C-alpha positions as a printed NumPy array, in Angstrom:
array([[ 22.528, -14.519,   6.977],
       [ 19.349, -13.459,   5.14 ],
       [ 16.376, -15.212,   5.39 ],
       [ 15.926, -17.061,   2.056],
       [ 12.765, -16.667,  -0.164],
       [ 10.33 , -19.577,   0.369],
       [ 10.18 , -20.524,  -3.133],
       [ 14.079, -21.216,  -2.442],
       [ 13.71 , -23.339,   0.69 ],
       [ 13.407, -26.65 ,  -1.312],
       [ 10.755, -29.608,   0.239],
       [ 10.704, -30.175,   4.07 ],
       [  9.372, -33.228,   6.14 ],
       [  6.567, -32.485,   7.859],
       [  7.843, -32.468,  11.62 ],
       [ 11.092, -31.533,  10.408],
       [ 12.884, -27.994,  12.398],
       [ 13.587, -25.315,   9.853],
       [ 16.766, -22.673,  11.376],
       [ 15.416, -19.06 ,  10.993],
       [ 17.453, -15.881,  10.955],
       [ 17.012, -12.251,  10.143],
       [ 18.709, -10.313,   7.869],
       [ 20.366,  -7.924,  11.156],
       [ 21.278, -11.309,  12.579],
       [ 19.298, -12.112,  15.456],
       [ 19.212, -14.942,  17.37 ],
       [ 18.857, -18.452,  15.503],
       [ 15.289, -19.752,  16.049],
       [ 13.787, -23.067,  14.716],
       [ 10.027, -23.65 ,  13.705],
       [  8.449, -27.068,  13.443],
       [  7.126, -27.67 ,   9.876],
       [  4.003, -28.441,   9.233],
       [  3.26 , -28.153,  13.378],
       [ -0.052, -26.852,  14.091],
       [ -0.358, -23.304,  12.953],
       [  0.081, -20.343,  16.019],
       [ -3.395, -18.453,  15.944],
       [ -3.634, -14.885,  14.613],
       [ -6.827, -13.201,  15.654],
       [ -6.569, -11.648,  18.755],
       [ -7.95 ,  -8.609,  20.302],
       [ -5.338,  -5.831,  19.426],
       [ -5.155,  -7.161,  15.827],
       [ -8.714,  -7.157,  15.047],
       [ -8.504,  -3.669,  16.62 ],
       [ -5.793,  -2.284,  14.529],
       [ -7.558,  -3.594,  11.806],
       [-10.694,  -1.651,  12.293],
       [ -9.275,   1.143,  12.53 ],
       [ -7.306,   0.646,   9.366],
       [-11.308,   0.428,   7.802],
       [-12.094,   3.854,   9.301],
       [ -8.906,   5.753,   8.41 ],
       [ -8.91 ,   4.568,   5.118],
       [-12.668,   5.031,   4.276],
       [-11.781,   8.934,   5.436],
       [ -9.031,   8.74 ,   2.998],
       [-10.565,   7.154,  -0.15 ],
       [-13.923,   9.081,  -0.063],
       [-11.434,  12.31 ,  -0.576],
       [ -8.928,  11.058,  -2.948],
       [-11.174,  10.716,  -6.654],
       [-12.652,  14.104,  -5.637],
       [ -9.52 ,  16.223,  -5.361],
       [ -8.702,  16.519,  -8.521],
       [-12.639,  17.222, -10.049],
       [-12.608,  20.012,  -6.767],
       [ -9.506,  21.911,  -7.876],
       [-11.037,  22.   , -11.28 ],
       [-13.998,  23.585,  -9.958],
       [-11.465,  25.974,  -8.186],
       [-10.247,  27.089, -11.599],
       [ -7.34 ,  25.137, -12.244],
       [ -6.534,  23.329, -15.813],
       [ -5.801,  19.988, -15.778],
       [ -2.522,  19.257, -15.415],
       [ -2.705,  21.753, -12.284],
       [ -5.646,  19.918, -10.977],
       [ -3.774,  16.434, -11.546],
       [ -0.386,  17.423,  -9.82 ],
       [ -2.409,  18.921,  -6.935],
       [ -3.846,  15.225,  -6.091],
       [ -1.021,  13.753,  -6.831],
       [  1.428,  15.914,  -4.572],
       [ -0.718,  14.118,  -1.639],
       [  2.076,  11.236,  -2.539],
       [  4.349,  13.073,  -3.474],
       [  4.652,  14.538,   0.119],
       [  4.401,  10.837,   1.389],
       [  7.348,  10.153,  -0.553],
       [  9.731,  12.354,   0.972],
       [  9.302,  11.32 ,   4.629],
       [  8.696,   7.415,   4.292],
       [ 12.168,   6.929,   4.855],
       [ 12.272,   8.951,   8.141],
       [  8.78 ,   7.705,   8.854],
       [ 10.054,   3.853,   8.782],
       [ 12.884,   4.961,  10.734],
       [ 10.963,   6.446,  13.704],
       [  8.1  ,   3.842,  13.404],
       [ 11.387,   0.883,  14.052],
       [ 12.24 ,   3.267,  17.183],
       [  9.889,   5.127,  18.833],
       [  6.112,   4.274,  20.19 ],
       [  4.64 ,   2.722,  17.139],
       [  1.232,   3.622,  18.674],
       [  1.984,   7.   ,  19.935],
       [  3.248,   8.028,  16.17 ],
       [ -0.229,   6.409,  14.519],
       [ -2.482,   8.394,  17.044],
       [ -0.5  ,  11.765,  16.125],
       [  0.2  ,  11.384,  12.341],
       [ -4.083,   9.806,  11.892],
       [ -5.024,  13.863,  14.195],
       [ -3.096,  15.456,  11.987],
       [ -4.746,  13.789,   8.577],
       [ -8.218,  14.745,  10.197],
       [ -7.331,  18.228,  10.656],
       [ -6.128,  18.355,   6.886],
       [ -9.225,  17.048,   5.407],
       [-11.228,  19.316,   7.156],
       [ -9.523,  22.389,   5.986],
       [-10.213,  20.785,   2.224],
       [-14.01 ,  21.965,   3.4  ],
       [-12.799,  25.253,   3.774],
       [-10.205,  26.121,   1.096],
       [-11.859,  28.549,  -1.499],
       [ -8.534,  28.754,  -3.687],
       [ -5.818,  26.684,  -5.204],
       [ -3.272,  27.666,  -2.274],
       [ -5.232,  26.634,   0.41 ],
       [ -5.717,  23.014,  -1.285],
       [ -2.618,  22.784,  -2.054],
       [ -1.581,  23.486,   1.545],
       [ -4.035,  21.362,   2.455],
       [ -3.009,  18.517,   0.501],
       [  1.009,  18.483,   1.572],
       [  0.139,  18.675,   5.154],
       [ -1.945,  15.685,   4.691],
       [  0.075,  13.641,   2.602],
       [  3.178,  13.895,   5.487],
       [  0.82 ,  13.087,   8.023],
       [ -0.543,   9.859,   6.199],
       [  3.005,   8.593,   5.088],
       [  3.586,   8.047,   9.262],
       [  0.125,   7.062,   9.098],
       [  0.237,   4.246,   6.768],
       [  3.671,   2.905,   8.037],
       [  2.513,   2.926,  11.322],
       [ -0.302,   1.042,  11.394],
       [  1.358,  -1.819,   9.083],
       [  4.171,  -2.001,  11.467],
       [  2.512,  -1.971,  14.548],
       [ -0.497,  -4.95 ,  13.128],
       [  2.58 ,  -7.227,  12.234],
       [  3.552,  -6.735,  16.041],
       [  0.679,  -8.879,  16.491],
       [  1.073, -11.147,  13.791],
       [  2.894, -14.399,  14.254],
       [  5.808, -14.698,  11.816],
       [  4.336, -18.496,  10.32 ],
       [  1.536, -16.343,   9.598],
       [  2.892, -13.095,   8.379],
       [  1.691, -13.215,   4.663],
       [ -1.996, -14.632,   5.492],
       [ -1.877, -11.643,   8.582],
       [ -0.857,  -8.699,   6.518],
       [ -2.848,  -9.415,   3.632],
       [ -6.369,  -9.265,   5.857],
       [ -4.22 ,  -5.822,   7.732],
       [ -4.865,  -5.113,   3.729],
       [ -8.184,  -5.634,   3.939],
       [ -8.945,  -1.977,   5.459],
       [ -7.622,  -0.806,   2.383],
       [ -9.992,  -2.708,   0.154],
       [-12.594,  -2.27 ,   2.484],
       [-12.724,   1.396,   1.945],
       [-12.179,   0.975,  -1.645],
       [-15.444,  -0.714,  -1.866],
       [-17.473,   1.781,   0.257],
       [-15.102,   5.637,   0.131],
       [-15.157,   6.912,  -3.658],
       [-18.76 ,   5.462,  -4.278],
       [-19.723,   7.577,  -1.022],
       [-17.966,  10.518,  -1.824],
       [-19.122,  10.754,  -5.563],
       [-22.587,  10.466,  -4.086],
       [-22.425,  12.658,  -1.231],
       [-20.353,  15.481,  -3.07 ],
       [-23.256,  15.108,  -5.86 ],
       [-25.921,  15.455,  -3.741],
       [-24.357,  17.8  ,  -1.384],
       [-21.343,  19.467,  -2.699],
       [-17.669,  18.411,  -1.849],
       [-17.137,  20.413,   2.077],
       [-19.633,  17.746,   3.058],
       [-17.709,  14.863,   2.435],
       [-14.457,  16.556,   3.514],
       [-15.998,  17.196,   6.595],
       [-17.732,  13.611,   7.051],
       [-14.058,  12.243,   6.167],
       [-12.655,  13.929,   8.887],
       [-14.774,  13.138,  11.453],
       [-14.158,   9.266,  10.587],
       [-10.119,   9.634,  11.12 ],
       [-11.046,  11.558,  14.598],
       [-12.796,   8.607,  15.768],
       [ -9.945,   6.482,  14.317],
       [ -8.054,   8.477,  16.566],
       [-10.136,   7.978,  19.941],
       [-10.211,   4.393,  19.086],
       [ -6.3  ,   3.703,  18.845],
       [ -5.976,   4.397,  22.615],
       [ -7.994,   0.81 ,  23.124],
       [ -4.482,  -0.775,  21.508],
       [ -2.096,  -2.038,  24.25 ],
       [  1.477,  -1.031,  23.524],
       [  4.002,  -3.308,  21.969],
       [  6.526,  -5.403,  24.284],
       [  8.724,  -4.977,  22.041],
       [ 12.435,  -5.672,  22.264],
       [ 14.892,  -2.849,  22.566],
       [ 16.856,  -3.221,  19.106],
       [ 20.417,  -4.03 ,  19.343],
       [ 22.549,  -0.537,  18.508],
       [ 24.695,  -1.549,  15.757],
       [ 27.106,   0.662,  14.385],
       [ 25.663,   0.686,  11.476],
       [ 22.229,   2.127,  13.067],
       [ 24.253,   4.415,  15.411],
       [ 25.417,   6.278,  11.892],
       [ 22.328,   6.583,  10.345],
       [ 22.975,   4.418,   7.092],
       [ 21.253,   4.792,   3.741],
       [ 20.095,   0.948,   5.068],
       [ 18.309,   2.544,   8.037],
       [ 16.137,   4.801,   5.656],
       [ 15.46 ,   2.676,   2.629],
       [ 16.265,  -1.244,   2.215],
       [ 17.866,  -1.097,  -1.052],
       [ 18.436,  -4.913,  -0.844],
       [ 14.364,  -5.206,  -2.294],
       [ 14.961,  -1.99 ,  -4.267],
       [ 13.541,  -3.932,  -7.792],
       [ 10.495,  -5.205,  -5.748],
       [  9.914,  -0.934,  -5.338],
       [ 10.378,  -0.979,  -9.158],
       [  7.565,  -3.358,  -8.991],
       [  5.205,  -1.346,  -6.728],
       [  6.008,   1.58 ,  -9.015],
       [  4.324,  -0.159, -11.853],
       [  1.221,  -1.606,  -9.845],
       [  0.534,   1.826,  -8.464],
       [  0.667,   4.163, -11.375],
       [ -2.545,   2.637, -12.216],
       [ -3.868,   3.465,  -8.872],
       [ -3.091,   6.976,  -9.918],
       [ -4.318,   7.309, -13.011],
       [ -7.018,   5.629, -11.928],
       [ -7.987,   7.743,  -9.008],
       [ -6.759,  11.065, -10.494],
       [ -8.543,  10.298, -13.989],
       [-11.345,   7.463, -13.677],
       [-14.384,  10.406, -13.174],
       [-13.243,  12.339, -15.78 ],
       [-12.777,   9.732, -18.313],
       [-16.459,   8.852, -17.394],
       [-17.812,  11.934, -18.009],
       [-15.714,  12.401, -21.604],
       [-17.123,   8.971, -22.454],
       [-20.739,   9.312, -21.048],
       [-20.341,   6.322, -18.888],
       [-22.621,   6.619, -15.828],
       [-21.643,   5.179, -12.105],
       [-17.549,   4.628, -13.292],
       [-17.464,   4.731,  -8.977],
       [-18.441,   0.968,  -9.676],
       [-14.778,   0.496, -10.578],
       [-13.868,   0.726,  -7.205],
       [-16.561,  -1.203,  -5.663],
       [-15.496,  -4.239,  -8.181],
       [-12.093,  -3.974,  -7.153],
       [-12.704,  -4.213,  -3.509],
       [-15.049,  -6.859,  -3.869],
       [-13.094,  -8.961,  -5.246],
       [-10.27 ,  -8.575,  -3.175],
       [-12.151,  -9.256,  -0.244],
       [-11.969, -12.617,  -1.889],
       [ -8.492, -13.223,  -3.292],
       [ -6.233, -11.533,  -0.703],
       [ -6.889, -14.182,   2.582],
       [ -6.654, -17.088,  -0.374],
       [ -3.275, -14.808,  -1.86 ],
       [ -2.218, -14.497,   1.397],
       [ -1.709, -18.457,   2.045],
       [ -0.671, -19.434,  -1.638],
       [  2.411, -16.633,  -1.015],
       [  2.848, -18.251,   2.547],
       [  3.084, -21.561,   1.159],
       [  4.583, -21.54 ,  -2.447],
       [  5.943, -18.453,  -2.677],
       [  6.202, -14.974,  -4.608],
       [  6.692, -16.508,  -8.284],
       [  2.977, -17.751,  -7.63 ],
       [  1.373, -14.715,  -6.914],
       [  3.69 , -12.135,  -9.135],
       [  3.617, -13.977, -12.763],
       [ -0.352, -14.385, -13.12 ],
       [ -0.152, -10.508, -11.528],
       [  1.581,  -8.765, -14.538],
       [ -1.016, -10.611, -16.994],
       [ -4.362,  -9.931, -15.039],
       [ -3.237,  -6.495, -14.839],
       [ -2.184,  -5.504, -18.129],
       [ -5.819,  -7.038, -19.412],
       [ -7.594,  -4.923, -17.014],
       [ -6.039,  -1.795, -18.287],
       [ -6.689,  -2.412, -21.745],
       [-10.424,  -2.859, -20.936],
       [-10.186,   0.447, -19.269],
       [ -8.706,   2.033, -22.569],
       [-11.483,   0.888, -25.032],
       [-14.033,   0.96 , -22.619],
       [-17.403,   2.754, -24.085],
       [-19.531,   1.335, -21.129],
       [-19.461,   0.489, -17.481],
       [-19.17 ,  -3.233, -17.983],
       [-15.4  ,  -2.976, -18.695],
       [-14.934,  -0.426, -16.02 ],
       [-16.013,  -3.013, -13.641],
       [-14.708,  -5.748, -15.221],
       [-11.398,  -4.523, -15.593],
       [-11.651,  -3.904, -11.496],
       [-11.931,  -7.474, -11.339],
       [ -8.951,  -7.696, -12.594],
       [ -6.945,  -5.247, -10.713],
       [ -8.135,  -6.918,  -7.945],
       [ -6.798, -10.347,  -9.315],
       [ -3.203,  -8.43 ,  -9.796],
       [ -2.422,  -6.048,  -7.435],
       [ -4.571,  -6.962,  -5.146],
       [ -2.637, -10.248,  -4.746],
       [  0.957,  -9.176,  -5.384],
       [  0.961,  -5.553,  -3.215],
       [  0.288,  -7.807,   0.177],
       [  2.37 , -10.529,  -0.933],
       [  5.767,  -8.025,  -1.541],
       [  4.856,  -6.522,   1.542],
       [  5.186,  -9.649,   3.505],
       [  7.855, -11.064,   1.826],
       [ 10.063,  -7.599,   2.498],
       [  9.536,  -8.028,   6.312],
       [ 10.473, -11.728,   6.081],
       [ 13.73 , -10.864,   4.38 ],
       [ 14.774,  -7.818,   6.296],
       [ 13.375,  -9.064,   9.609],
       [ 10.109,  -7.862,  12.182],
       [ 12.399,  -5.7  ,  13.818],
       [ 13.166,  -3.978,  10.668],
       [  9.095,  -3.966,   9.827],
       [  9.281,   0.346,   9.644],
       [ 11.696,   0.386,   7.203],
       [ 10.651,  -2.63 ,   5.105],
       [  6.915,  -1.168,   5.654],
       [  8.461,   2.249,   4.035],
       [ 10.444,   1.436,   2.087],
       [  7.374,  -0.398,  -0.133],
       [  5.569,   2.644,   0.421],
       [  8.332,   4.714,  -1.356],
       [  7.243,   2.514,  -4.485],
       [  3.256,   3.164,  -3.969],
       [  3.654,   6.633,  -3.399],
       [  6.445,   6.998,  -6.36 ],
       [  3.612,   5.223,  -8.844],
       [  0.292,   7.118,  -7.472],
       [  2.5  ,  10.477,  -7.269],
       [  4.26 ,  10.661, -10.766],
       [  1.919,   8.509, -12.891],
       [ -1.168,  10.984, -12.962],
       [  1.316,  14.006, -13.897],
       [  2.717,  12.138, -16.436],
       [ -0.541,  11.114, -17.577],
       [ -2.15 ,  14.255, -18.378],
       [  0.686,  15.728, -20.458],
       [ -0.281,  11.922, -22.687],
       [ -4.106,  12.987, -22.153],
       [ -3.395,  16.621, -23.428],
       [ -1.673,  14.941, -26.155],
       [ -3.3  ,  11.73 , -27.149],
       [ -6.225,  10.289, -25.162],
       [ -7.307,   8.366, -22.757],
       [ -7.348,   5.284, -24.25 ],
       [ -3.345,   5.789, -25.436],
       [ -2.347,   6.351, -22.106],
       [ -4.168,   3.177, -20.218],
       [ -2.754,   0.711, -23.059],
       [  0.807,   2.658, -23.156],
       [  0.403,   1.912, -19.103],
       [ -0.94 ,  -1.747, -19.751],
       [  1.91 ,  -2.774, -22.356],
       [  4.307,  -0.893, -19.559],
       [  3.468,  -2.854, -16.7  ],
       [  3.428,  -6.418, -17.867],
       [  7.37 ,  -5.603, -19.695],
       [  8.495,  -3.966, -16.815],
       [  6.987,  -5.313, -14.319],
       [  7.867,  -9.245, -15.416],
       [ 11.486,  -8.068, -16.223],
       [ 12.264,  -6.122, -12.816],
       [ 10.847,  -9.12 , -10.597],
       [ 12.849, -11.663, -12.642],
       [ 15.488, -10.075, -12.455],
       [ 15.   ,  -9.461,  -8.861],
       [ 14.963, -13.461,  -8.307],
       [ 17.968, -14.085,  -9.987],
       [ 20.041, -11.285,  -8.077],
       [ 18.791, -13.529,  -4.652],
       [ 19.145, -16.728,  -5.74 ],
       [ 23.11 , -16.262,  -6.885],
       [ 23.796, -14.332,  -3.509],
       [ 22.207, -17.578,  -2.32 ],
       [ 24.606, -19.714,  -4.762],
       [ 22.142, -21.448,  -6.155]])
């Protein structure tokens, strides 16, 4: 019996006992609605999330610079963009095995690994002098950060109580948003005042301190899971949940514009003539700060529709500003709007996903989303410079615009009818 989407539940006494199952089917549990609410800060949470700040921060002051350094290197454009793409690309490839391994082994042990090995990779950006060392560079890191990234989601929601899992995972969010706000400002800066191997090396030493801090997190008392046959043959279920496959059609969309505009955003800026486009980011972050704890509890309490249909809409605006923009006004405003969108709906699938598969399927629920971020932020930015080469910039960010609010609105509808008639409603 799966656990049924909350905008499915129908109206509830307050005081009444609500039956809970996972989707493995574990043992029936009830919760008191509307009982007073179990508390979610505590010490290894607030930890984990901290160092989500730091590893991040390493991550986003390198990723609008990769694709500006391999130009430098001598590579054309659509080189240059596939190069920071293939970071995700990588990712893509093992965030099936990495959700598998992060629902079996030491969740802790695999972060502290996987965040060493992302350090070493950034630092090796300081020292690559041609296109094959970045590149090698780049592939080792982006295998490294897919166990990263599922690893640290999966082990926070360990410490998240399941009333709470929306409102919990969307501030676990917040060290992504964080260092949206502070890395690609700092690295423009920094690698414009003193050349890229300077923030490749600060970035670095940030995810080694990540590192030293992650032995301060207890380890999870976690439950042995229950070896089902199914788990004992290694199905396609164990490596990706296809039962939320059109919500990963949905993360597709939202993330493409993450690629284009991390791979794209500087250039643009300088084709334009539009100073401080790092302001983007700063907006977006900003204002996420501010809409994901509020997202969190609307998608807690009401549901998905509430977050996802105002999504596609904010979204496609803020890419058309980003199309016509000839100043940075748009540029910021239009990371407002991201902010409003994604910002919103990434957390709120996320949370959703572990609902309906179940905690002790949070690896491959985790991964399995990340399959869709890395899929848009990997294919979108290759794609988009053969449009660039072609057209311009402003074709491909309102091609992208009309692209996610079609697709986008179609896959998730679709999505909610395909539940609600194996619900028989």
């Amino acid at each position: 019996m799966r656990l049924l989407p909350q905008d499915m539940r129908g109206h509830e006494a307050p005081g009444a006992r609500r039956p809970v199952k996972t989707q493995k089917g574990g043992t029936l549990m009830t919760k008191r609605v509307g009982a007073a609410r179990e508390p979610l800060w505590n010490k290894p949470f607030i930890l984990v999330l901290a160092i989500s700040v730091f590893t991040c921060t390493a991550s986003q002051m390198v990723t609008p610079l990769i694709s500006k350094f391999a130009l430098s290197l001598g590579a054309p454009l659509t080189l240059a963009a596939t190069i920071s793409s293939f970071m995700s690309l990588a990712a893509l490839f093992c965030r099936p095995v990495s959700g598998i391994l992060s629902d079996r082994m030491n969740r802790k042990k695999i972060m502290i690994v996987s965040t060493a090995i992302v350090a070493l990779s950034m630092a090796c950006y300081a020292f690559s002098t041609n296109i094959a060392m970045l590149f090698g560079a780049r592939v080792v890191h982006g295998i490294a950060f897919s166990f990263m990234g599922v690893s640290n989601m999966a082990l926070g929601s360990d410490f998240v109580p399941e009333s709470r899992m929306g409102e919990g995972l969307g501030y676990l969010g917040l060290g992504n948003i964080l260092a949206y706000a502070i890395g690609p400002s700092l690295g423009l800066e920094i690698s414009g005042t003193f050349g890229y191997p300077a923030v490749f090396t600060l970035a670095a030493s940030l995810a080694f301190i990540s590192v030293a801090a992650m032995f301060l997190i207890p380890d999870t008392p976690r439950p042995a899971p229950k070896e089902t046959a199914e788990k004992k043959r290694f199905s396609v279920n164990n490596f990706f949940a296809k039962d939320i496959t059109l919500y990963v059609a949905v993360l597709i969309l939202f993330t493409c514009g993450n690629g284009l505009m991390n791979t794209y955003l500087a250039i643009l800026g300088e084709e334009r003539g539009i100073p401080n486009v790092g302001l983007y980011f700063t907006a977006y972050s900003l204002a996420v700060l501010l809409v994901r704890p509020v997202a969190g509890k609307i998608n807690d309490r009401f549901g998905l529709s509430a977050i996802m249909i105002p999504a596609f809409v904010l979204g496609c605006g803020g890419m058309l500003l980003v199309a016509g923009a000839k100043s940075i006004g748009p540029i910021v405003l239009a990371g407002v709007l991201k902010a409003l969108s994604q910002g919103a709906a990434q957390p709120a699938i996320q949370a959703y996903s572990i609902r309906y598969l179940g905690k002790e399927n949070a690896g491959v629920a985790t991964s399995t989303c990340y399959i869709g971020q890395d899929l848009g932020n990997s294919v979108a930015p290759i794609v988009g410079s053969f449009v660039v080469s072609g057209f311009s910039f402003g074709t491909l960010y309102a091609g992208y615009a009309v692209l996610l609010l079609a697709g986008g609105t179609g896959c998730y509808l679709l999505q909610r009818f395909i539940e609600r008639k194996k619900a028989g409603r």
